[in-house]
Coordinates of C-alpha atoms in Angstrom, one line a residue:
X15 CA 0.0 0.0 0.0
X16 CA 1.0 3.6 -0.3
X17 CA 4.2 4.6 -2.1
X18 CA 5.5 1.1 -1.9
X19 CA 2.7 -0.1 -4.1
X20 CA 3.8 2.0 -7.0
X21 CA 7.5 1.1 -6.5
X22 CA 7.4 -2.7 -6.0
X23 CA 4.4 -3.7 -8.1
X24 CA 6.3 -3.3 -11.4
X25 CA 9.3 -5.1 -9.8
X26 CA 7.1 -8.0 -8.7
X27 CA 5.4 -8.4 -12.1
X28 CA 8.8 -8.3 -14.0
X29 CA 10.2 -11.0 -11.7
X30 CA 7.0 -13.2 -12.1
X31 CA 7.0 -13.0 -15.9
X32 CA 10.8 -13.5 -16.1
X33 CA 10.5 -16.6 -13.9
X34 CA 7.8 -18.0 -16.0
X35 CA 9.6 -17.5 -19.2
X36 CA 12.8 -18.8 -17.6
X37 CA 11.0 -22.0 -16.5
X38 CA 9.6 -22.5 -20.0
X39 CA 13.1 -22.1 -21.6
X40 CA 14.8 -24.3 -19.1
X41 CA 12.5 -27.1 -19.9
X42 CA 12.5 -26.8 -23.7
X43 CA 15.3 -24.7 -25.3
X44 CA 18.1 -25.4 -22.8
X45 CA 18.0 -29.3 -23.1
X46 CA 17.7 -29.0 -26.8
X47 CA 20.7 -26.7 -27.1
X48 CA 22.6 -28.8 -24.7
X49 CA 22.3 -31.9 -26.8
X50 CA 24.0 -30.0 -29.7
X51 CA 26.5 -28.0 -27.8
X52 CA 27.9 -30.5 -25.3
X53 CA 30.5 -32.7 -27.0
X54 CA 31.3 -36.2 -26.1
X55 CA 35.0 -35.7 -26.6
X56 CA 35.8 -34.9 -23.0
X57 CA 39.5 -35.2 -23.6
X58 CA 39.6 -31.6 -25.2
X59 CA 38.5 -30.2 -21.8
X60 CA 41.7 -31.5 -20.3
X61 CA 44.0 -29.2 -22.3
X62 CA 44.4 -25.5 -22.4
X63 CA 42.8 -22.9 -20.2
X64 CA 39.7 -25.1 -19.5
X65 CA 41.8 -28.0 -18.3
X66 CA 43.8 -25.6 -16.1
X67 CA 40.6 -24.1 -14.6
X68 CA 39.0 -27.6 -14.1
X69 CA 42.1 -28.8 -12.0
X70 CA 42.1 -25.7 -10.0
X71 CA 38.3 -25.8 -9.4
X72 CA 38.6 -29.5 -8.4
X73 CA 41.3 -28.6 -5.9
X74 CA 39.1 -25.9 -4.5
X75 CA 36.2 -28.3 -4.2
X76 CA 38.3 -30.9 -2.4
X77 CA 39.4 -28.1 0.0
X78 CA 35.8 -27.2 0.6
X79 CA 34.9 -30.8 1.3
X80 CA 37.6 -31.1 4.0
X81 CA 36.4 -27.8 5.5
X82 CA 32.9 -29.0 5.6
X83 CA 33.8 -32.3 7.3
X84 CA 35.8 -30.4 10.0
X85 CA 32.7 -28.0 10.5
X86 CA 30.2 -30.9 10.8
X87 CA 32.6 -32.7 13.1
X88 CA 32.5 -29.7 15.5
X89 CA 29.1 -28.6 14.5
X90 CA 28.0 -27.7 18.0
X91 CA 30.7 -25.1 18.4
X92 CA 30.4 -24.0 14.8
X93 CA 26.6 -23.5 14.9
X94 CA 26.6 -21.7 18.2
X95 CA 29.4 -19.4 16.9
X96 CA 27.3 -18.7 13.8
X97 CA 24.2 -17.9 15.9
X98 CA 26.2 -15.4 18.0
X99 CA 27.4 -13.7 14.8
X100 CA 24.0 -13.5 13.3
X101 CA 22.5 -12.1 16.6
X102 CA 25.2 -9.4 16.6
X103 CA 24.8 -8.7 13.0
X104 CA 21.0 -8.1 13.3
X105 CA 21.9 -5.4 15.9
X106 CA 23.5 -3.4 13.0
X107 CA 20.0 -2.2 12.1
X108 CA 20.4 0.4 14.7
X109 CA 23.8 1.4 13.3
X110 CA 23.3 1.4 9.6
X111 CA 20.5 4.0 9.7
X112 CA 17.6 4.4 7.3
X113 CA 16.4 6.6 4.4
X114 CA 13.5 6.6 2.0
X115 CA 15.8 6.8 -1.1
X116 CA 19.5 7.2 -1.3
X117 CA 20.7 10.9 -1.9
X118 CA 21.5 11.6 -5.4
X119 CA 24.0 14.4 -6.5
X120 CA 22.0 15.9 -9.3
X121 CA 24.4 18.9 -9.7
X122 CA 21.9 21.5 -8.8
X123 CA 20.5 23.1 -5.8
X124 CA 17.8 25.6 -4.9
X125 CA 18.5 28.4 -2.3
X126 CA 15.5 30.1 -0.8
X127 CA 16.1 33.7 0.5
X128 CA 13.7 35.4 2.8
X129 CA 14.6 39.0 3.8
X130 CA 13.0 40.7 6.8
X131 CA 9.2 40.4 6.5
X132 CA 7.8 43.3 4.5
X133 CA 11.0 44.1 2.6
X134 CA 10.1 45.7 -0.8
X135 CA 11.0 43.9 -3.9
X136 CA 13.6 46.3 -4.9
X137 CA 15.6 45.8 -1.7
X138 CA 15.1 42.0 -2.0
X139 CA 16.7 42.2 -5.4
X140 CA 19.7 43.9 -4.0
X141 CA 20.0 41.3 -1.3
X142 CA 19.9 38.5 -3.8
X143 CA 22.6 40.1 -6.0
X144 CA 24.8 40.3 -2.9
X145 CA 24.1 36.5 -2.2
X146 CA 24.9 35.7 -5.8
X147 CA 28.3 37.2 -5.4
X148 CA 28.9 35.1 -2.2
X149 CA 27.8 32.0 -4.2
X150 CA 30.4 32.8 -6.9
X151 CA 33.2 33.2 -4.3
X152 CA 32.3 29.6 -2.9
X153 CA 31.7 27.8 -6.2
X154 CA 34.5 28.1 -8.7
X155 CA 33.5 29.5 -12.2
X156 CA 34.8 26.2 -13.7
X157 CA 32.1 24.3 -11.9
X158 CA 29.3 26.8 -12.0
X159 CA 26.9 26.6 -15.0
X160 CA 24.5 29.4 -14.0
X161 CA 22.4 31.0 -11.5
X162 CA 18.6 31.8 -12.0
X163 CA 16.6 34.0 -9.7
X164 CA 12.8 34.2 -9.0
X165 CA 12.1 37.1 -6.9
X166 CA 8.7 38.1 -5.5
X167 CA 5.4 36.3 -5.6
X168 CA 4.6 34.8 -9.0
X169 CA 1.3 35.2 -10.8
X170 CA -1.4 33.1 -9.0
X171 CA -1.9 30.6 -11.8
X172 CA 1.9 29.9 -11.9
X173 CA 1.8 28.5 -8.3
X174 CA 0.1 25.4 -9.5
X175 CA 3.2 24.5 -11.6
X176 CA 6.0 26.0 -9.4
X177 CA 6.6 24.7 -5.8
X178 CA 7.8 27.6 -3.9
X179 CA 7.9 28.9 -0.3
X180 CA 7.5 32.5 -1.5
X181 CA 4.8 34.5 0.2
X182 CA 5.6 38.0 -0.6
X183 CA 8.0 40.6 -2.0
X184 CA 10.7 39.6 0.6
X185 CA 11.2 36.1 -0.9
X186 CA 13.3 34.8 -3.7
X187 CA 14.4 31.4 -5.1
X188 CA 17.9 31.1 -6.4
X189 CA 18.5 28.1 -8.6
X190 CA 22.2 27.2 -8.8
X191 CA 23.2 24.7 -11.6
X192 CA 26.6 23.1 -11.6
X193 CA 28.5 21.8 -14.6
X194 CA 28.7 18.0 -15.2
X195 CA 32.1 17.8 -13.6
X196 CA 31.8 19.3 -10.2
X197 CA 32.6 18.6 -6.5
X198 CA 30.1 17.5 -4.0
X199 CA 27.0 19.6 -4.1
X200 CA 26.3 18.8 -0.4
X201 CA 29.8 20.2 0.5
X202 CA 29.0 23.4 -1.3
X203 CA 25.7 23.7 0.5
X204 CA 27.4 23.3 3.8
X205 CA 29.9 26.1 3.0
X206 CA 27.2 28.4 1.8
X207 CA 25.2 27.9 4.9
X208 CA 28.1 29.0 7.1
X209 CA 29.0 31.9 4.9
X210 CA 25.5 33.3 4.4
X211 CA 24.7 33.2 8.2
X212 CA 27.9 35.3 8.8
X213 CA 27.4 37.8 6.1
X214 CA 23.5 38.1 6.1
X215 CA 22.4 37.5 9.7
X216 CA 19.1 39.2 9.2
X217 CA 18.2 37.2 6.2
X218 CA 16.8 33.7 6.4
X219 CA 18.4 31.4 3.9
X220 CA 17.9 27.6 3.4
X221 CA 18.2 24.9 0.8
X222 CA 15.5 23.0 -0.8
X223 CA 15.7 20.1 -3.1
X224 CA 16.1 21.2 -6.8
X225 CA 16.0 17.7 -8.6
X226 CA 12.6 16.2 -9.5
X227 CA 13.3 13.0 -7.4
X228 CA 13.9 15.0 -4.2
X229 CA 10.8 17.2 -4.8
X230 CA 8.6 14.1 -5.5
X231 CA 9.8 12.3 -2.4
X232 CA 9.0 15.4 -0.2
X233 CA 5.3 15.2 -1.6
X234 CA 5.2 18.9 -2.4
X235 CA 6.7 20.0 0.9
X236 CA 10.0 22.1 1.0
X237 CA 11.7 19.9 3.5
X238 CA 12.1 16.2 4.4
X239 CA 10.7 16.8 8.1
X240 CA 7.6 19.0 8.4
X241 CA 6.2 19.2 12.0
X242 CA 2.6 20.6 11.9
X243 CA 1.2 22.2 14.9
X244 CA -2.5 22.6 14.8
X245 CA -4.8 24.0 17.5
X246 CA -7.7 26.5 18.2
X247 CA -5.6 29.5 18.7
X248 CA -3.0 30.8 16.3
X249 CA -0.8 32.6 18.9
X250 CA -0.7 29.5 21.1
X251 CA 0.2 27.3 18.1
X252 CA 3.0 29.7 17.1
X253 CA 4.3 29.7 20.7
X254 CA 4.4 25.8 20.6
X255 CA 6.0 25.9 17.3
X256 CA 8.8 28.3 18.6
X257 CA 9.5 25.8 21.4
X258 CA 9.6 23.1 18.9
X259 CA 12.1 24.9 16.7
X260 CA 14.4 25.5 19.7
X261 CA 14.2 21.9 20.6
X262 CA 15.0 20.7 17.0
X263 CA 17.9 23.1 16.8
X264 CA 19.6 21.0 19.5
X265 CA 19.3 17.7 17.4
X266 CA 22.5 16.9 15.5
X267 CA 22.0 16.4 11.8
X268 CA 19.0 18.8 11.4
X269 CA 19.7 22.0 9.5
X270 CA 17.8 24.8 7.8
X271 CA 15.3 24.8 10.7
X272 CA 12.6 27.5 10.3
X273 CA 9.0 28.3 10.9
X274 CA 7.2 28.6 7.5
X275 CA 4.6 31.1 8.6
X276 CA 6.0 34.4 10.0
X277 CA 3.6 36.5 12.0
X278 CA 5.5 39.9 11.9
X279 CA 4.2 41.2 8.4
X280 CA 3.9 45.0 8.9
X281 CA 0.3 46.2 8.4
X282 CA -2.0 49.2 8.9
X283 CA -5.2 48.5 10.9
X284 CA -8.2 50.7 9.9
X285 CA -10.5 50.9 12.9
X286 CA -13.8 52.4 11.8
X287 CA -16.0 54.4 14.3
X288 CA -19.2 52.8 13.4
X289 CA -21.5 55.2 15.2
X290 CA -20.0 58.3 13.3
X291 CA -20.0 56.3 10.0
X292 CA -23.7 55.5 10.5
X293 CA -24.5 59.1 11.2
X294 CA -23.0 59.9 7.7
X295 CA -24.8 57.0 6.0
X296 CA -21.7 54.8 5.5
X297 CA -21.4 51.2 6.4
X298 CA -18.2 49.3 7.1
X299 CA -18.6 47.4 3.9
X300 CA -18.6 50.5 2.0
X301 CA -15.3 51.7 3.7
X302 CA -13.7 48.4 2.8
X303 CA -14.8 48.6 -0.8
X304 CA -13.6 52.1 -1.1
X305 CA -10.1 51.1 0.3
X306 CA -9.9 48.1 -1.9
X307 CA -11.0 50.0 -5.1
X308 CA -8.4 52.7 -4.3
X309 CA -5.4 50.4 -3.5
X310 CA -6.0 47.3 -5.6
X311 CA -8.4 48.4 -8.2
X312 CA -12.1 47.7 -8.9
X313 CA -11.7 44.6 -11.1
X314 CA -12.7 42.2 -8.3
X315 CA -15.6 44.3 -6.7
X316 CA -17.1 46.1 -9.8
X317 CA -15.4 45.0 -13.0
X318 CA -15.9 47.3 -15.9
X319 CA -15.2 46.5 -19.6
X320 CA -14.8 48.6 -22.6
X321 CA -15.6 47.2 -26.1
X322 CA -13.6 48.4 -28.9
X323 CA -16.1 49.2 -31.7
X324 CA -13.5 48.6 -34.3
X325 CA -11.9 45.3 -33.4
X326 CA -14.7 44.0 -31.1
X327 CA -12.1 43.2 -28.4
X328 CA -13.1 43.6 -24.7
X329 CA -10.7 45.6 -22.4
X330 CA -10.8 45.6 -18.7
X331 CA -11.2 49.1 -17.3
X332 CA -9.6 49.5 -13.9
X333 CA -9.9 52.5 -11.6
X334 CA -7.2 52.6 -9.1
X335 CA -5.3 55.3 -7.1
X336 CA -1.6 55.5 -8.5
X337 CA 0.6 53.4 -6.3
X338 CA 2.9 56.4 -5.5
X339 CA 0.2 58.5 -4.0
X340 CA -0.7 56.5 -0.8
X341 CA 2.9 56.5 0.5
X342 CA 2.1 57.2 4.2
X343 CA -0.7 56.7 6.7
X344 CA -1.6 60.3 6.3
X345 CA -2.0 59.9 2.5
X346 CA -4.1 56.8 3.1
X347 CA -6.3 58.7 5.5
X348 CA -7.2 61.1 2.7
X349 CA -9.0 58.2 0.7
X350 CA -12.6 59.4 -0.1
X351 CA -15.3 57.1 1.1
X352 CA -18.7 57.4 -0.6
X353 CA -21.9 56.2 0.9
X354 CA -24.2 53.8 -0.9
X355 CA -27.1 56.3 -0.9
X356 CA -25.5 59.7 0.0
X357 CA -27.7 62.5 1.4
X358 CA -28.5 65.2 -1.1
X359 CA -25.6 67.6 -1.3
X360 CA -23.5 65.7 1.2
X361 CA -19.9 65.5 0.0
X362 CA -17.9 62.3 0.2
X363 CA -16.2 61.7 3.5
X364 CA -12.5 61.3 4.0
X365 CA -11.3 58.1 5.7
X366 CA -9.7 60.1 8.5
X367 CA -13.1 61.5 9.4
X368 CA -14.6 58.1 10.4
X369 CA -11.6 55.8 11.1
X370 CA -8.4 55.5 13.0
X371 CA -5.2 54.1 11.3
X372 CA -2.6 52.3 13.5
X373 CA 0.5 50.3 12.8
X374 CA 0.2 46.5 13.5
X375 CA 1.7 43.1 12.7
X376 CA -0.3 40.5 10.9
X377 CA 0.5 36.9 9.7
X378 CA 2.3 36.9 6.4
X379 CA 0.5 33.7 5.4
X380 CA -2.0 31.3 7.1
X381 CA -1.4 27.7 6.1
X382 CA -4.1 25.0 6.2
X383 CA -3.9 21.2 6.0
X384 CA -7.3 19.5 5.3
X385 CA -9.1 22.7 6.4
X386 CA -7.4 22.8 9.8
X387 CA -5.1 25.8 10.3
X388 CA -1.5 24.7 10.9
X389 CA 1.9 26.2 11.7
X390 CA 4.8 24.3 10.0
X391 CA 8.3 23.8 11.5
X392 CA 10.5 22.6 8.6
X393 CA 13.8 21.0 8.8
X394 CA 16.3 19.3 6.4
X395 CA 18.6 16.5 7.2
X396 CA 22.4 16.8 6.5
X397 CA 25.1 14.3 7.6
X398 CA 22.6 11.9 9.2
X399 CA 20.1 9.4 8.1
X400 CA 16.5 10.4 7.9
X401 CA 15.2 7.6 10.1
X402 CA 17.3 8.4 13.2
X403 CA 16.7 12.3 12.7
X404 CA 12.9 11.5 12.6
X405 CA 13.0 9.4 15.7
X406 CA 14.9 12.3 17.5
X407 CA 12.1 14.8 16.4
X408 CA 9.5 12.5 17.7
X409 CA 11.2 12.2 21.1
X410 CA 11.5 16.1 21.1
X411 CA 7.7 16.3 20.5
X412 CA 7.1 14.0 23.5
X413 CA 9.3 16.1 25.6
X414 CA 7.2 19.1 25.1
X415 CA 4.9 17.9 27.8
X416 CA 1.1 18.3 28.1
X417 CA -0.4 20.3 25.1
X418 CA -3.4 22.5 25.4
X419 CA -6.7 21.0 24.6
X420 CA -7.5 20.5 20.9
X421 CA -3.9 21.0 20.0
X422 CA -2.0 18.4 18.0
X423 CA 1.4 17.9 16.6
X424 CA 2.1 15.6 13.6
X425 CA 5.2 15.0 11.7
X426 CA 4.6 14.9 7.9
X427 CA 6.8 14.8 4.8
X428 CA 9.2 12.3 3.5
X429 CA 9.9 10.9 6.9
X430 CA 6.3 9.8 7.5
X431 CA 6.0 8.3 4.0
X432 CA 9.2 6.4 4.7
X433 CA 7.9 5.0 7.9
X434 CA 4.6 3.9 6.4
X435 CA 6.4 2.3 3.4
X436 CA 8.9 0.4 5.5
X437 CA 6.1 -1.0 7.6
X438 CA 4.3 -2.4 4.7
X439 CA 7.5 -3.6 3.2
X440 CA 8.6 -5.4 6.3
X441 CA 5.0 -7.1 6.4
X442 CA 5.4 -8.0 2.8
X443 CA 8.9 -9.6 3.3
X444 CA 7.6 -11.7 6.3
X445 CA 4.5 -12.7 4.2
X446 CA 6.8 -13.7 1.3
X447 CA 9.0 -15.9 3.6
X448 CA 5.9 -17.6 5.0
X449 CA 4.5 -18.4 1.6
X450 CA 7.8 -19.7 0.4
X451 CA 8.1 -21.8 3.5
X452 CA 4.6 -23.3 3.0
X453 CA 5.3 -24.0 -0.6
X454 CA 8.4 -26.0 0.3
X455 CA 6.6 -27.8 2.9
X456 CA 4.0 -29.0 0.3
X457 CA 7.0 -30.0 -2.0
X458 CA 9.2 -31.8 0.5
X459 CA 6.2 -33.2 2.6
X460 CA 8.0 -32.1 5.7
X461 CA 8.1 -29.3 8.1
X462 CA 11.7 -29.6 9.1
X463 CA 13.6 -29.5 5.8
X464 CA 12.1 -26.3 4.5
X465 CA 13.1 -24.7 7.8
X466 CA 16.7 -26.0 7.3
X467 CA 16.7 -24.2 3.8
X468 CA 15.5 -21.0 5.3
X469 CA 18.5 -20.8 7.5
X470 CA 20.1 -18.9 4.6
X471 CA 17.6 -16.0 5.1
X472 CA 19.2 -14.6 8.3
X473 CA 22.6 -15.0 6.8
X474 CA 21.5 -13.0 3.7
X475 CA 20.1 -10.2 5.9
X476 CA 23.2 -10.1 8.0
X477 CA 25.6 -10.0 5.2
X478 CA 23.7 -7.2 3.5
X479 CA 23.8 -5.3 6.8
X480 CA 27.6 -5.7 7.1
X481 CA 28.2 -4.5 3.5
X482 CA 25.9 -1.5 4.1
X483 CA 27.8 -0.6 7.2
X484 CA 31.2 -1.0 5.5
X485 CA 30.3 1.2 2.5
X486 CA 28.4 3.8 4.6
X487 CA 25.1 3.0 2.9
X488 CA 21.8 3.2 4.7
X489 CA 18.8 1.0 4.7
X490 CA 16.4 2.4 2.0
X491 CA 13.9 1.2 -0.7
X492 CA 16.8 0.2 -3.0
X493 CA 18.8 -1.8 -0.4
X494 CA 15.6 -3.6 0.8
X495 CA 15.0 -4.6 -2.8
X496 CA 18.5 -6.0 -2.8
X497 CA 17.9 -7.9 0.4
X498 CA 14.8 -9.5 -1.1
X499 CA 16.8 -10.6 -4.2
X500 CA 19.6 -12.1 -2.1
X501 CA 17.1 -14.0 0.1
X502 CA 15.5 -15.5 -3.1
X503 CA 18.9 -16.6 -4.5
X504 CA 19.9 -18.1 -1.2
X505 CA 16.7 -20.1 -0.7
X506 CA 17.1 -21.4 -4.3
X507 CA 20.6 -22.6 -3.5
X508 CA 19.4 -24.4 -0.4
X509 CA 16.8 -26.2 -2.3
X510 CA 19.6 -27.5 -4.7
X511 CA 21.6 -28.9 -1.8
X512 CA 18.8 -30.4 0.3
X513 CA 17.0 -32.1 -2.7
X514 CA 20.3 -33.8 -3.7
X515 CA 21.1 -34.8 0.0
X516 CA 17.6 -36.5 0.1
X517 CA 18.4 -38.4 -3.1
X518 CA 21.6 -39.7 -1.5
X519 CA 19.6 -40.7 1.5
X520 CA 17.4 -42.9 -0.8
X521 CA 20.6 -44.5 -2.1
X522 CA 21.6 -45.6 1.4
X523 CA 23.8 -42.8 2.7
X524 CA 23.6 -41.7 6.2
X525 CA 22.5 -38.2 7.0
X526 CA 26.1 -36.9 7.6
X527 CA 27.4 -38.7 4.5
X528 CA 24.5 -37.2 2.5
X529 CA 25.2 -33.7 3.7
X530 CA 28.9 -33.8 2.9
X531 CA 28.4 -35.4 -0.5
X532 CA 25.5 -33.1 -1.5
X533 CA 27.6 -30.0 -0.5
X534 CA 30.6 -31.4 -2.5
X535 CA 28.7 -32.3 -5.6
X536 CA 26.5 -29.1 -5.6
X537 CA 29.4 -26.8 -4.8
X538 CA 29.7 -25.8 -8.5
X539 CA 26.1 -24.9 -9.3
X540 CA 25.7 -23.1 -5.9
X541 CA 28.9 -21.1 -6.3
X542 CA 28.3 -20.3 -9.9
X543 CA 24.8 -18.9 -9.2
X544 CA 26.0 -16.7 -6.5
X545 CA 29.1 -15.6 -8.5
X546 CA 27.0 -14.8 -11.5
X547 CA 24.6 -12.5 -9.4
X548 CA 27.6 -10.8 -7.6
X549 CA 29.5 -10.1 -10.7
X550 CA 26.3 -8.8 -12.5
X551 CA 25.7 -6.4 -9.5
X552 CA 29.4 -5.3 -9.1
X553 CA 29.2 -2.3 -11.5
X554 CA 26.0 -1.1 -9.9
X555 CA 27.5 -1.4 -6.4
X556 CA 30.6 0.6 -7.4
X557 CA 28.4 3.4 -8.6
X558 CA 29.6 4.0 -12.1
X559 CA 28.1 6.9 -14.1
X560 CA 25.8 9.8 -13.2
X561 CA 23.0 9.1 -10.8
X562 CA 24.6 5.8 -9.8
X563 CA 24.0 6.8 -6.1
X564 CA 20.4 5.8 -6.6
X565 CA 21.0 2.1 -7.5
X566 CA 24.3 1.5 -5.5
X567 CA 22.6 0.4 -2.3
X568 CA 20.6 -2.3 -4.3
X569 CA 23.9 -3.8 -5.7
X570 CA 25.7 -3.7 -2.3
X571 CA 22.9 -5.3 -0.5
X572 CA 22.7 -8.1 -3.1
X573 CA 26.5 -8.7 -2.9
X574 CA 26.7 -8.7 0.9
X575 CA 23.6 -10.8 1.3
X576 CA 24.7 -13.4 -1.3
X577 CA 28.3 -13.8 0.2
X578 CA 26.7 -14.6 3.6
X579 CA 23.8 -16.6 2.2
X580 CA 26.2 -18.8 0.1
X581 CA 28.4 -19.4 3.1
X582 CA 25.3 -20.4 5.1
X583 CA 24.2 -22.7 2.4
X584 CA 27.6 -24.4 2.1
X585 CA 28.3 -24.9 5.7
X586 CA 25.4 -24.3 8.1
X587 CA 22.6 -25.9 6.1
X588 CA 24.6 -29.2 5.6
X589 CA 25.6 -29.1 9.4
X590 CA 21.9 -28.6 10.6
X591 CA 20.7 -31.2 8.0
X592 CA 23.2 -33.8 9.4
X593 CA 21.7 -33.3 12.9
X594 CA 18.0 -33.4 12.2
X595 CA 17.8 -35.3 9.1
X596 CA 18.8 -38.6 10.8
X597 CA 15.4 -38.6 12.6
X598 CA 13.6 -38.4 9.3
X599 CA 12.7 -41.6 7.3
X600 CA 13.5 -41.9 3.6
X601 CA 11.0 -42.4 0.9
X602 CA 12.0 -46.0 0.6
X603 CA 11.5 -46.5 4.3
X604 CA 8.1 -44.8 4.1
X605 CA 7.0 -47.0 1.2
X606 CA 8.3 -50.2 3.1
X607 CA 6.2 -49.2 6.1
X608 CA 3.2 -48.6 3.9
X609 CA 3.5 -52.0 2.3
X610 CA 3.9 -53.6 5.7
X611 CA 0.7 -52.0 7.1
X612 CA -1.6 -52.5 4.0
X613 CA -1.7 -56.4 4.2
X614 CA -2.8 -56.2 7.9
X615 CA -5.5 -53.7 6.9
X616 CA -6.7 -55.8 4.1
X617 CA -6.8 -58.9 6.5
X618 CA -8.8 -56.9 9.0
X619 CA -11.2 -55.7 6.5
X620 CA -11.8 -59.4 5.2
X621 CA -12.3 -60.6 8.8
X622 CA -15.1 -58.0 9.4
X623 CA -16.8 -58.8 6.1

């Protein structure tokens, strides 16, 4: 469900169709081609490179057989040691960290600039020019492709296509594009944060995801972590948000922490004396209409159109006071206010005659989420995994203490989507393991042997965790996909070994002899399957090419998981099989018992008849 549905459904369908096709080809084309390509002249394989490789591989297989015999001889000590290593390895989950998706260096970044609330757009432009000069001092010209600025509030219909935190003339978005060959974008962002805070202490600056992947993962929000405070009173909510911001600033790894909705926008409050206005026949609605018409035009209240008689084109006629005239509260007080039905001969009244104008502060913007008014505390994550940072934020929320009635704090953004997706993925992995186990139970007609095969699963998970820790990679959607693939290959290799060991038991081998011989004979296909997968994933794990950071965790998880799963299949599975399989009867023994019981039943039935 959720995001995982759209990520994993195509993967699951591709695997299903590929496996069906592979099964069909392995039962038709492969045997047919083998009959033509495999030569009876085996003597040719004893010469040249193939002969040298065969001799070396046989020596390796004999060495493995000796090691397996020693491991089975001391299986109690060996299995206990493996169990301890697996238990310690699973504890790496708390060390490796978790992210929704791995970070990708797209070679671009977006810097949001917010000057003091109420700054005119001309002054904002000057500040942005100075910030541009600072950017050019940090990023060399040989790596800088260009800088693009969007200053002020865009046209209303552009907001649907352009995600921005801009709420007024004091805001600007600075898009910085780097050339293909460039240093780490995250390192440049860290340097710019430090420099801008020193040189522009009164200006709020923070970075937002500029690439499409980062914007999509944030689900339209400007940061990975968005703490929403919602309640019945705006001032109370803002006070709680301020406390939350102070608590988040103490959390390592959180950066660009800010409250998205400032409450200090400079404003002029017009307080109408209603009694005096009514004496003059003026209502408060008429005062508001006169002010809106004077300051913003009449296009919304009483739109007028002029039809050109020659071209037939309609033109909007707007009546508005020129913007340079109301440049002070005194000039605003001279605004004429006309009554709806003025008294005969009564002149229009000035605003100063019926109202008092005072300076005040208003909210610059009021945000809503599903109708409920909210105050957002946004934060980005740098130098730390998203999972542990989100857990620290949740802990800080709990430490706020008792909240006022009807007040709620919810963490939204990428962190919440990651938590929901990981929960469904973990449930899906457990369900897949259970279904595979039940399928093998039906195939082996045993509850124990499928369990022995599934011993490769904890090994695959532990190996993937070890390699993720060694390479500094977090648990994310890509690495989880790699773990699933490693588990699948490990279980398939375990099937190869156990099925062959059961066949040897039918031929009269003891459980220990069958386990050793099955491992020795199936050493080549097991090793070849694992090596083919590891070599195929090696270029992806190394991270070759642009955007390789996105798929590198998948390759690393597959390689680490297969190395450990193969070791478990070659050593642990035969050792456990040698212990428990001796209590299982073979097919021949089961048939003999059935044949011994059937005559007695027939005789009993004949006696009853």
